[in-house]
Amino acid sequence: MLVLGIETSCDETGVALFDTYTGLLAHELHSQVSMHAEYGGVVPELASRDHIRRIIPLIRSTLKQADRHLKDINAIAYTRGPGLAGALLVGAAVAEGLAYSLNLPRIGIHHLEGHLLAPLIEPSPPEFPFIALLVSGGHTQLMRVNGIGSYRLLGETLDDAAGEAFDKTAKLLNLGYPGGPAISKLARTGNPDRFRLPRPLINSGDLNFSFSGLKTAVLTLVNNIPEDESNTRDIAASFQKAMVDVLTSKAIAALDYEKLQRLVVAGGVGANEQLREAMEIKITKQGGAVYYPKLEFCTDNGAMIAFAGAMRLSEATKNHGFSICPRWPLEGLTLE
Ligand code: KG4
Ligand code: ZN
């Protein structure tokens, strides 16, 4: 069965073709990062308009790359939420329109489910159950994953998401948007121990996160020391170390709490090389294993949506007409 996957929840237009027998055939992505960079963040209206421009050519090029035609597709999966309403509508409308005209079943996928299943696209995927640390621009959650569709929320951020904290800190340091990759790059040459920044809720005894105090601590620092390259490098490295400490410590606490050994790290912040390194060291040390999606599938992409669609094929329907869910809890997920 060949599944076409469409992702348009935020600032990336992603399209992919997943074959349930042979795996991922092709995927294409258009990132709007350079378009939004001059505004310092995603401008929702511009995002929707750009998705409209990109989506059809991307579907065409993905089919071409896989040497397949529209008539070869058996089902269509698209991101139904959560995300920016206008951006979601573009993917949903194109997917529903195509499904209707080709008389195909379609399925609306939860974006975070796409992220947390992305490591399963790889060879040697983790077995269920596992803990998933979802760290994206809009979410920071720890989930117990018992199987496809069986997710229990263990903890989440009380304020900013991890990616949001990276983005806001990068803004304070004049590093541009998106902040994560810029901070990570700069932190390589900085001293992570020069500034002792807070590790919010690290000893809270629960699995929740809070990052807004960390961002405020960076703001205080920025206002009190001269702006030069070496200070910026050291702040970036110290901030990142605080983030990595909190994320690794909470992930390990979740594994202990649930008596599990397997951790999946998914979402854009999962691309952070220092986080990956620290997780690997700490979790293997206690006999556990960490799983990541391929680097290119950490941030938003169509492959994870095509894959989640393939896992949920039995729920795809020809009942056309659609709604999007800009806010949508993952726990207790039902697709219709
Ligand atoms: O999963 P994603 O592409 O989109 C959402 O669903 O939100 O995540 C985007 C977030 C942004 O906040 C970005 O700064 C962050 O992921 N990010 C990173 C890195 N690459 C992307 N954060 C830290 N280090 C990175 N290398
Ligand atoms: Zn995402």
mmCIF file with all atom_site columns, N, CA and C and ligand atoms in Angstrom, residues 7 9-12 82-83 111-112 115 135-139 161-168 170 176-185 188 239-240 243 266-275 295 297-301 304, ligand 1:
data_model
loop_
_atom_site.group_PDB
_atom_site.id
_atom_site.type_symbol
_atom_site.label_atom_id
_atom_site.label_alt_id
_atom_site.label_comp_id
_atom_site.label_asym_id
_atom_site.label_entity_id
_atom_site.label_seq_id
_atom_site.pdbx_PDB_ins_code
_atom_site.Cartn_x
_atom_site.Cartn_y
_atom_site.Cartn_z
_atom_site.occupancy
_atom_site.B_iso_or_equiv
_atom_site.pdbx_formal_charge
_atom_site.auth_seq_id
_atom_site.auth_comp_id
_atom_site.auth_asym_id
_atom_site.auth_atom_id
_atom_site.pdbx_PDB_model_num
ATOM   1   N N   . GLU A 1 7   ? 2.620  17.376 5.155  1.00 0.00 ? 7   GLU A N   1
ATOM   2   C CA  . GLU A 1 7   ? 2.793  18.107 6.422  1.00 0.00 ? 7   GLU A CA  1
ATOM   3   C C   . GLU A 1 7   ? 2.847  19.618 6.120  1.00 0.00 ? 7   GLU A C   1
ATOM   4   N N   . SER A 1 9   ? 1.995  21.987 9.055  1.00 0.00 ? 9   SER A N   1
ATOM   5   C CA  . SER A 1 9   ? 1.474  22.572 10.303 1.00 0.00 ? 9   SER A CA  1
ATOM   6   C C   . SER A 1 9   ? 2.108  23.886 10.698 1.00 0.00 ? 9   SER A C   1
ATOM   7   N N   . CYS A 1 10  ? 3.327  24.146 10.184 1.00 0.00 ? 10  CYS A N   1
ATOM   8   C CA  . CYS A 1 10  ? 4.009  25.371 10.625 1.00 0.00 ? 10  CYS A CA  1
ATOM   9   C C   . CYS A 1 10  ? 4.759  26.002 9.446  1.00 0.00 ? 10  CYS A C   1
ATOM   10  N N   . ASP A 1 11  ? 6.075  25.956 9.460  1.00 0.00 ? 11  ASP A N   1
ATOM   11  C CA  . ASP A 1 11  ? 6.820  26.674 8.419  1.00 0.00 ? 11  ASP A CA  1
ATOM   12  C C   . ASP A 1 11  ? 7.602  25.738 7.498  1.00 0.00 ? 11  ASP A C   1
ATOM   13  N N   . GLU A 1 12  ? 7.205  24.460 7.460  1.00 0.00 ? 12  GLU A N   1
ATOM   14  C CA  . GLU A 1 12  ? 7.819  23.549 6.504  1.00 0.00 ? 12  GLU A CA  1
ATOM   15  C C   . GLU A 1 12  ? 6.736  22.835 5.700  1.00 0.00 ? 12  GLU A C   1
ATOM   16  N N   . PRO A 1 82  ? -1.741 19.413 15.995 1.00 0.00 ? 82  PRO A N   1
ATOM   17  C CA  . PRO A 1 82  ? -1.897 20.841 16.244 1.00 0.00 ? 82  PRO A CA  1
ATOM   18  C C   . PRO A 1 82  ? -0.960 21.649 15.349 1.00 0.00 ? 82  PRO A C   1
ATOM   19  N N   . GLY A 1 83  ? -1.228 22.941 15.249 1.00 0.00 ? 83  GLY A N   1
ATOM   20  C CA  . GLY A 1 83  ? -0.394 23.793 14.399 1.00 0.00 ? 83  GLY A CA  1
ATOM   21  C C   . GLY A 1 83  ? -1.096 25.095 14.116 1.00 0.00 ? 83  GLY A C   1
ATOM   22  N N   . HIS A 1 111 ? 0.171  15.762 14.575 1.00 0.00 ? 111 HIS A N   1
ATOM   23  C CA  . HIS A 1 111 ? 1.557  16.120 14.270 1.00 0.00 ? 111 HIS A CA  1
ATOM   24  C C   . HIS A 1 111 ? 2.556  15.500 15.261 1.00 0.00 ? 111 HIS A C   1
ATOM   25  N N   . LEU A 1 112 ? 2.208  15.507 16.552 1.00 0.00 ? 112 LEU A N   1
ATOM   26  C CA  . LEU A 1 112 ? 3.146  14.978 17.554 1.00 0.00 ? 112 LEU A CA  1
ATOM   27  C C   . LEU A 1 112 ? 3.263  13.464 17.478 1.00 0.00 ? 112 LEU A C   1
ATOM   28  N N   . HIS A 1 115 ? 5.881  12.971 14.979 1.00 0.00 ? 115 HIS A N   1
ATOM   29  C CA  . HIS A 1 115 ? 7.220  13.138 15.560 1.00 0.00 ? 115 HIS A CA  1
ATOM   30  C C   . HIS A 1 115 ? 7.634  11.916 16.365 1.00 0.00 ? 115 HIS A C   1
ATOM   31  N N   . VAL A 1 135 ? 10.336 17.171 21.995 1.00 0.00 ? 135 VAL A N   1
ATOM   32  C CA  . VAL A 1 135 ? 10.865 18.518 22.221 1.00 0.00 ? 135 VAL A CA  1
ATOM   33  C C   . VAL A 1 135 ? 10.856 19.301 20.910 1.00 0.00 ? 135 VAL A C   1
ATOM   34  N N   . SER A 1 136 ? 9.817  20.097 20.726 1.00 0.00 ? 136 SER A N   1
ATOM   35  C CA  . SER A 1 136 ? 9.704  20.846 19.474 1.00 0.00 ? 136 SER A CA  1
ATOM   36  C C   . SER A 1 136 ? 9.578  22.325 19.787 1.00 0.00 ? 136 SER A C   1
ATOM   37  N N   . GLY A 1 137 ? 9.230  23.113 18.755 1.00 0.00 ? 137 GLY A N   1
ATOM   38  C CA  . GLY A 1 137 ? 9.074  24.550 18.960 1.00 0.00 ? 137 GLY A CA  1
ATOM   39  C C   . GLY A 1 137 ? 7.814  24.885 19.761 1.00 0.00 ? 137 GLY A C   1
ATOM   40  N N   . GLY A 1 138 ? 6.818  24.009 19.696 1.00 0.00 ? 138 GLY A N   1
ATOM   41  C CA  . GLY A 1 138 ? 5.560  24.307 20.372 1.00 0.00 ? 138 GLY A CA  1
ATOM   42  C C   . GLY A 1 138 ? 5.263  23.402 21.557 1.00 0.00 ? 138 GLY A C   1
ATOM   43  N N   . HIS A 1 139 ? 5.997  22.296 21.708 1.00 0.00 ? 139 HIS A N   1
ATOM   44  C CA  . HIS A 1 139 ? 5.676  21.319 22.750 1.00 0.00 ? 139 HIS A CA  1
ATOM   45  C C   . HIS A 1 139 ? 6.916  20.781 23.452 1.00 0.00 ? 139 HIS A C   1
ATOM   46  N N   . ALA A 1 161 ? 8.028  26.087 25.499 1.00 0.00 ? 161 ALA A N   1
ATOM   47  C CA  . ALA A 1 161 ? 8.523  24.801 25.007 1.00 0.00 ? 161 ALA A CA  1
ATOM   48  C C   . ALA A 1 161 ? 10.046 24.902 24.872 1.00 0.00 ? 161 ALA A C   1
ATOM   49  N N   . ALA A 1 162 ? 10.717 23.737 24.808 1.00 0.00 ? 162 ALA A N   1
ATOM   50  C CA  . ALA A 1 162 ? 12.179 23.733 24.736 1.00 0.00 ? 162 ALA A CA  1
ATOM   51  C C   . ALA A 1 162 ? 12.682 24.501 23.500 1.00 0.00 ? 162 ALA A C   1
ATOM   52  N N   . GLY A 1 163 ? 12.056 24.234 22.347 1.00 0.00 ? 163 GLY A N   1
ATOM   53  C CA  . GLY A 1 163 ? 12.479 24.923 21.128 1.00 0.00 ? 163 GLY A CA  1
ATOM   54  C C   . GLY A 1 163 ? 12.223 26.426 21.221 1.00 0.00 ? 163 GLY A C   1
ATOM   55  N N   . GLU A 1 164 ? 11.113 26.752 21.852 1.00 0.00 ? 164 GLU A N   1
ATOM   56  C CA  . GLU A 1 164 ? 10.757 28.167 22.049 1.00 0.00 ? 164 GLU A CA  1
ATOM   57  C C   . GLU A 1 164 ? 11.829 28.854 22.910 1.00 0.00 ? 164 GLU A C   1
ATOM   58  N N   . ALA A 1 165 ? 12.305 28.142 23.951 1.00 0.00 ? 165 ALA A N   1
ATOM   59  C CA  . ALA A 1 165 ? 13.354 28.697 24.819 1.00 0.00 ? 165 ALA A CA  1
ATOM   60  C C   . ALA A 1 165 ? 14.629 28.927 24.009 1.00 0.00 ? 165 ALA A C   1
ATOM   61  N N   . PHE A 1 166 ? 14.983 27.978 23.144 1.00 0.00 ? 166 PHE A N   1
ATOM   62  C CA  . PHE A 1 166 ? 16.141 28.166 22.263 1.00 0.00 ? 166 PHE A CA  1
ATOM   63  C C   . PHE A 1 166 ? 15.921 29.395 21.378 1.00 0.00 ? 166 PHE A C   1
ATOM   64  N N   . ASP A 1 167 ? 14.724 29.494 20.796 1.00 0.00 ? 167 ASP A N   1
ATOM   65  C CA  . ASP A 1 167 ? 14.448 30.595 19.864 1.00 0.00 ? 167 ASP A CA  1
ATOM   66  C C   . ASP A 1 167 ? 14.474 31.942 20.578 1.00 0.00 ? 167 ASP A C   1
ATOM   67  N N   . LYS A 1 168 ? 13.869 32.014 21.775 1.00 0.00 ? 168 LYS A N   1
ATOM   68  C CA  . LYS A 1 168 ? 13.818 33.294 22.489 1.00 0.00 ? 168 LYS A CA  1
ATOM   69  C C   . LYS A 1 168 ? 15.212 33.695 22.982 1.00 0.00 ? 168 LYS A C   1
ATOM   70  N N   . ALA A 1 170 ? 18.037 32.837 21.587 1.00 0.00 ? 170 ALA A N   1
ATOM   71  C CA  . ALA A 1 170 ? 18.805 33.258 20.404 1.00 0.00 ? 170 ALA A CA  1
ATOM   72  C C   . ALA A 1 170 ? 18.464 34.698 20.029 1.00 0.00 ? 170 ALA A C   1
ATOM   73  N N   . GLY A 1 176 ? 19.367 35.496 15.507 1.00 0.00 ? 176 GLY A N   1
ATOM   74  C CA  . GLY A 1 176 ? 18.423 35.246 14.409 1.00 0.00 ? 176 GLY A CA  1
ATOM   75  C C   . GLY A 1 176 ? 17.544 34.033 14.661 1.00 0.00 ? 176 GLY A C   1
ATOM   76  N N   . TYR A 1 177 ? 16.723 33.704 13.664 1.00 0.00 ? 177 TYR A N   1
ATOM   77  C CA  . TYR A 1 177 ? 15.732 32.631 13.751 1.00 0.00 ? 177 TYR A CA  1
ATOM   78  C C   . TYR A 1 177 ? 16.026 31.557 12.704 1.00 0.00 ? 177 TYR A C   1
ATOM   79  N N   . PRO A 1 178 ? 15.866 30.276 12.960 1.00 0.00 ? 178 PRO A N   1
ATOM   80  C CA  . PRO A 1 178 ? 15.491 29.677 14.235 1.00 0.00 ? 178 PRO A CA  1
ATOM   81  C C   . PRO A 1 178 ? 16.696 29.591 15.174 1.00 0.00 ? 178 PRO A C   1
ATOM   82  N N   . GLY A 1 179 ? 16.420 29.635 16.467 1.00 0.00 ? 179 GLY A N   1
ATOM   83  C CA  . GLY A 1 179 ? 17.476 29.788 17.449 1.00 0.00 ? 179 GLY A CA  1
ATOM   84  C C   . GLY A 1 179 ? 18.271 28.530 17.733 1.00 0.00 ? 179 GLY A C   1
ATOM   85  N N   . GLY A 1 180 ? 17.611 27.369 17.697 1.00 0.00 ? 180 GLY A N   1
ATOM   86  C CA  . GLY A 1 180 ? 18.272 26.130 18.106 1.00 0.00 ? 180 GLY A CA  1
ATOM   87  C C   . GLY A 1 180 ? 19.584 25.873 17.387 1.00 0.00 ? 180 GLY A C   1
ATOM   88  N N   . PRO A 1 181 ? 19.548 25.794 16.050 1.00 0.00 ? 181 PRO A N   1
ATOM   89  C CA  . PRO A 1 181 ? 20.790 25.497 15.336 1.00 0.00 ? 181 PRO A CA  1
ATOM   90  C C   . PRO A 1 181 ? 21.855 26.584 15.568 1.00 0.00 ? 181 PRO A C   1
ATOM   91  N N   . ALA A 1 182 ? 21.430 27.858 15.662 1.00 0.00 ? 182 ALA A N   1
ATOM   92  C CA  . ALA A 1 182 ? 22.394 28.951 15.847 1.00 0.00 ? 182 ALA A CA  1
ATOM   93  C C   . ALA A 1 182 ? 23.075 28.834 17.216 1.00 0.00 ? 182 ALA A C   1
ATOM   94  N N   . ILE A 1 183 ? 22.295 28.552 18.256 1.00 0.00 ? 183 ILE A N   1
ATOM   95  C CA  . ILE A 1 183 ? 22.880 28.415 19.599 1.00 0.00 ? 183 ILE A CA  1
ATOM   96  C C   . ILE A 1 183 ? 23.801 27.199 19.646 1.00 0.00 ? 183 ILE A C   1
ATOM   97  N N   . SER A 1 184 ? 23.338 26.113 19.060 1.00 0.00 ? 184 SER A N   1
ATOM   98  C CA  . SER A 1 184 ? 24.134 24.885 19.078 1.00 0.00 ? 184 SER A CA  1
ATOM   99  C C   . SER A 1 184 ? 25.499 25.103 18.413 1.00 0.00 ? 184 SER A C   1
ATOM   100 N N   . LYS A 1 185 ? 25.496 25.810 17.290 1.00 0.00 ? 185 LYS A N   1
ATOM   101 C CA  . LYS A 1 185 ? 26.734 26.046 16.547 1.00 0.00 ? 185 LYS A CA  1
ATOM   102 C C   . LYS A 1 185 ? 27.695 26.910 17.376 1.00 0.00 ? 185 LYS A C   1
ATOM   103 N N   . ARG A 1 188 ? 29.460 25.384 20.535 1.00 0.00 ? 188 ARG A N   1
ATOM   104 C CA  . ARG A 1 188 ? 30.591 24.473 20.331 1.00 0.00 ? 188 ARG A CA  1
ATOM   105 C C   . ARG A 1 188 ? 31.896 25.087 20.808 1.00 0.00 ? 188 ARG A C   1
ATOM   106 N N   . PHE A 1 239 ? 23.651 28.340 28.489 1.00 0.00 ? 239 PHE A N   1
ATOM   107 C CA  . PHE A 1 239 ? 22.203 28.137 28.331 1.00 0.00 ? 239 PHE A CA  1
ATOM   108 C C   . PHE A 1 239 ? 21.932 26.704 27.853 1.00 0.00 ? 239 PHE A C   1
ATOM   109 N N   . GLN A 1 240 ? 22.670 26.314 26.822 1.00 0.00 ? 240 GLN A N   1
ATOM   110 C CA  . GLN A 1 240 ? 22.438 24.985 26.257 1.00 0.00 ? 240 GLN A CA  1
ATOM   111 C C   . GLN A 1 240 ? 22.715 23.890 27.285 1.00 0.00 ? 240 GLN A C   1
ATOM   112 N N   . MET A 1 243 ? 19.768 23.583 29.536 1.00 0.00 ? 243 MET A N   1
ATOM   113 C CA  . MET A 1 243 ? 18.677 22.877 28.839 1.00 0.00 ? 243 MET A CA  1
ATOM   114 C C   . MET A 1 243 ? 18.947 21.368 28.801 1.00 0.00 ? 243 MET A C   1
ATOM   115 N N   . ALA A 1 266 ? 12.320 12.983 20.142 1.00 0.00 ? 266 ALA A N   1
ATOM   116 C CA  . ALA A 1 266 ? 11.776 13.412 18.843 1.00 0.00 ? 266 ALA A CA  1
ATOM   117 C C   . ALA A 1 266 ? 11.414 14.883 18.865 1.00 0.00 ? 266 ALA A C   1
ATOM   118 N N   . GLY A 1 267 ? 11.283 15.473 17.690 1.00 0.00 ? 267 GLY A N   1
ATOM   119 C CA  . GLY A 1 267 ? 10.991 16.907 17.582 1.00 0.00 ? 267 GLY A CA  1
ATOM   120 C C   . GLY A 1 267 ? 12.270 17.671 17.291 1.00 0.00 ? 267 GLY A C   1
ATOM   121 N N   . GLY A 1 268 ? 12.115 18.925 16.857 1.00 0.00 ? 268 GLY A N   1
ATOM   122 C CA  . GLY A 1 268 ? 13.239 19.728 16.377 1.00 0.00 ? 268 GLY A CA  1
ATOM   123 C C   . GLY A 1 268 ? 14.436 19.788 17.309 1.00 0.00 ? 268 GLY A C   1
ATOM   124 N N   . VAL A 1 269 ? 14.196 19.926 18.621 1.00 0.00 ? 269 VAL A N   1
ATOM   125 C CA  . VAL A 1 269 ? 15.312 20.044 19.565 1.00 0.00 ? 269 VAL A CA  1
ATOM   126 C C   . VAL A 1 269 ? 16.105 18.726 19.647 1.00 0.00 ? 269 VAL A C   1
ATOM   127 N N   . GLY A 1 270 ? 15.470 17.640 19.237 1.00 0.00 ? 270 GLY A N   1
ATOM   128 C CA  . GLY A 1 270 ? 16.154 16.347 19.179 1.00 0.00 ? 270 GLY A CA  1
ATOM   129 C C   . GLY A 1 270 ? 17.298 16.344 18.179 1.00 0.00 ? 270 GLY A C   1
ATOM   130 N N   . ALA A 1 271 ? 17.379 17.387 17.349 1.00 0.00 ? 271 ALA A N   1
ATOM   131 C CA  . ALA A 1 271 ? 18.497 17.495 16.399 1.00 0.00 ? 271 ALA A CA  1
ATOM   132 C C   . ALA A 1 271 ? 19.736 18.058 17.097 1.00 0.00 ? 271 ALA A C   1
ATOM   133 N N   . ASN A 1 272 ? 19.573 18.525 18.332 1.00 0.00 ? 272 ASN A N   1
ATOM   134 C CA  . ASN A 1 272 ? 20.688 19.176 19.026 1.00 0.00 ? 272 ASN A CA  1
ATOM   135 C C   . ASN A 1 272 ? 21.799 18.173 19.354 1.00 0.00 ? 272 ASN A C   1
ATOM   136 N N   . GLU A 1 273 ? 22.984 18.426 18.817 1.00 0.00 ? 273 GLU A N   1
ATOM   137 C CA  . GLU A 1 273 ? 24.051 17.437 18.950 1.00 0.00 ? 273 GLU A CA  1
ATOM   138 C C   . GLU A 1 273 ? 24.527 17.248 20.392 1.00 0.00 ? 273 GLU A C   1
ATOM   139 N N   . GLN A 1 274 ? 24.548 18.349 21.168 1.00 0.00 ? 274 GLN A N   1
ATOM   140 C CA  . GLN A 1 274 ? 24.987 18.211 22.566 1.00 0.00 ? 274 GLN A CA  1
ATOM   141 C C   . GLN A 1 274 ? 23.965 17.429 23.388 1.00 0.00 ? 274 GLN A C   1
ATOM   142 N N   . LEU A 1 275 ? 22.682 17.626 23.084 1.00 0.00 ? 275 LEU A N   1
ATOM   143 C CA  . LEU A 1 275 ? 21.634 16.866 23.780 1.00 0.00 ? 275 LEU A CA  1
ATOM   144 C C   . LEU A 1 275 ? 21.769 15.379 23.444 1.00 0.00 ? 275 LEU A C   1
ATOM   145 N N   . LEU A 1 295 ? 18.435 12.558 11.407 1.00 0.00 ? 295 LEU A N   1
ATOM   146 C CA  . LEU A 1 295 ? 18.534 13.989 11.694 1.00 0.00 ? 295 LEU A CA  1
ATOM   147 C C   . LEU A 1 295 ? 17.514 14.828 10.904 1.00 0.00 ? 295 LEU A C   1
ATOM   148 N N   . PHE A 1 297 ? 14.693 14.031 9.910  1.00 0.00 ? 297 PHE A N   1
ATOM   149 C CA  . PHE A 1 297 ? 13.308 13.796 10.315 1.00 0.00 ? 297 PHE A CA  1
ATOM   150 C C   . PHE A 1 297 ? 13.041 14.211 11.762 1.00 0.00 ? 297 PHE A C   1
ATOM   151 N N   . CYS A 1 298 ? 14.003 14.934 12.373 1.00 0.00 ? 298 CYS A N   1
ATOM   152 C CA  . CYS A 1 298 ? 13.766 15.486 13.722 1.00 0.00 ? 298 CYS A CA  1
ATOM   153 C C   . CYS A 1 298 ? 12.848 16.695 13.589 1.00 0.00 ? 298 CYS A C   1
ATOM   154 N N   . THR A 1 299 ? 13.181 17.582 12.683 1.00 0.00 ? 299 THR A N   1
ATOM   155 C CA  . THR A 1 299 ? 12.321 18.748 12.452 1.00 0.00 ? 299 THR A CA  1
ATOM   156 C C   . THR A 1 299 ? 11.170 18.319 11.536 1.00 0.00 ? 299 THR A C   1
ATOM   157 N N   . ASP A 1 300 ? 10.223 19.231 11.312 1.00 0.00 ? 300 ASP A N   1
ATOM   158 C CA  . ASP A 1 300 ? 9.007  18.865 10.586 1.00 0.00 ? 300 ASP A CA  1
ATOM   159 C C   . ASP A 1 300 ? 9.306  18.301 9.187  1.00 0.00 ? 300 ASP A C   1
ATOM   160 N N   . ASN A 1 301 ? 8.542  17.299 8.799  1.00 0.00 ? 301 ASN A N   1
ATOM   161 C CA  . ASN A 1 301 ? 8.767  16.655 7.498  1.00 0.00 ? 301 ASN A CA  1
ATOM   162 C C   . ASN A 1 301 ? 7.546  15.837 7.106  1.00 0.00 ? 301 ASN A C   1
ATOM   163 N N   . MET A 1 304 ? 7.337  11.562 8.320  1.00 0.00 ? 304 MET A N   1
ATOM   164 C CA  . MET A 1 304 ? 6.741  11.087 9.580  1.00 0.00 ? 304 MET A CA  1
ATOM   165 C C   . MET A 1 304 ? 5.213  11.029 9.471  1.00 0.00 ? 304 MET A C   1
HETATM 166 O O1  . KG4 B 2 .   ? 9.682  19.968 15.462 1.00 0.00 ? 1   KG4 B O1  1
HETATM 167 P P1  . KG4 B 2 .   ? 9.942  21.297 14.861 1.00 0.00 ? 1   KG4 B P1  1
HETATM 168 O O2  . KG4 B 2 .   ? 10.576 21.355 13.509 1.00 0.00 ? 1   KG4 B O2  1
HETATM 169 O O3  . KG4 B 2 .   ? 8.636  22.154 14.756 1.00 0.00 ? 1   KG4 B O3  1
HETATM 170 C C1  . KG4 B 2 .   ? 7.617  22.134 15.664 1.00 0.00 ? 1   KG4 B C1  1
HETATM 171 O O4  . KG4 B 2 .   ? 6.785  21.188 15.589 1.00 0.00 ? 1   KG4 B O4  1
HETATM 172 O O5  . KG4 B 2 .   ? 7.618  23.055 16.504 1.00 0.00 ? 1   KG4 B O5  1
HETATM 173 O O6  . KG4 B 2 .   ? 10.850 22.098 15.927 1.00 0.00 ? 1   KG4 B O6  1
HETATM 174 C C2  . KG4 B 2 .   ? 11.316 23.382 15.678 1.00 0.00 ? 1   KG4 B C2  1
HETATM 175 C C3  . KG4 B 2 .   ? 12.148 23.812 16.877 1.00 0.00 ? 1   KG4 B C3  1
HETATM 176 C C4  . KG4 B 2 .   ? 12.606 25.263 16.803 1.00 0.00 ? 1   KG4 B C4  1
HETATM 177 O O7  . KG4 B 2 .   ? 12.291 25.896 18.018 1.00 0.00 ? 1   KG4 B O7  1
HETATM 178 C C5  . KG4 B 2 .   ? 14.114 25.151 16.609 1.00 0.00 ? 1   KG4 B C5  1
HETATM 179 O O8  . KG4 B 2 .   ? 14.855 26.217 17.189 1.00 0.00 ? 1   KG4 B O8  1
HETATM 180 C C6  . KG4 B 2 .   ? 14.430 23.844 17.302 1.00 0.00 ? 1   KG4 B C6  1
HETATM 181 O O9  . KG4 B 2 .   ? 13.332 23.012 16.987 1.00 0.00 ? 1   KG4 B O9  1
HETATM 182 N N1  . KG4 B 2 .   ? 15.666 23.242 16.811 1.00 0.00 ? 1   KG4 B N1  1
HETATM 183 C C7  . KG4 B 2 .   ? 16.756 23.038 17.578 1.00 0.00 ? 1   KG4 B C7  1
HETATM 184 C C8  . KG4 B 2 .   ? 17.762 22.516 16.733 1.00 0.00 ? 1   KG4 B C8  1
HETATM 185 N N2  . KG4 B 2 .   ? 17.238 22.401 15.463 1.00 0.00 ? 1   KG4 B N2  1
HETATM 186 C C9  . KG4 B 2 .   ? 15.953 22.849 15.535 1.00 0.00 ? 1   KG4 B C9  1
HETATM 187 N N3  . KG4 B 2 .   ? 16.950 23.276 18.893 1.00 0.00 ? 1   KG4 B N3  1
HETATM 188 C C10 . KG4 B 2 .   ? 18.166 22.992 19.393 1.00 0.00 ? 1   KG4 B C10 1
HETATM 189 N N4  . KG4 B 2 .   ? 19.195 22.505 18.641 1.00 0.00 ? 1   KG4 B N4  1
HETATM 190 C C11 . KG4 B 2 .   ? 19.025 22.244 17.329 1.00 0.00 ? 1   KG4 B C11 1
HETATM 191 N N5  . KG4 B 2 .   ? 20.051 21.757 16.603 1.00 0.00 ? 1   KG4 B N5  1
#
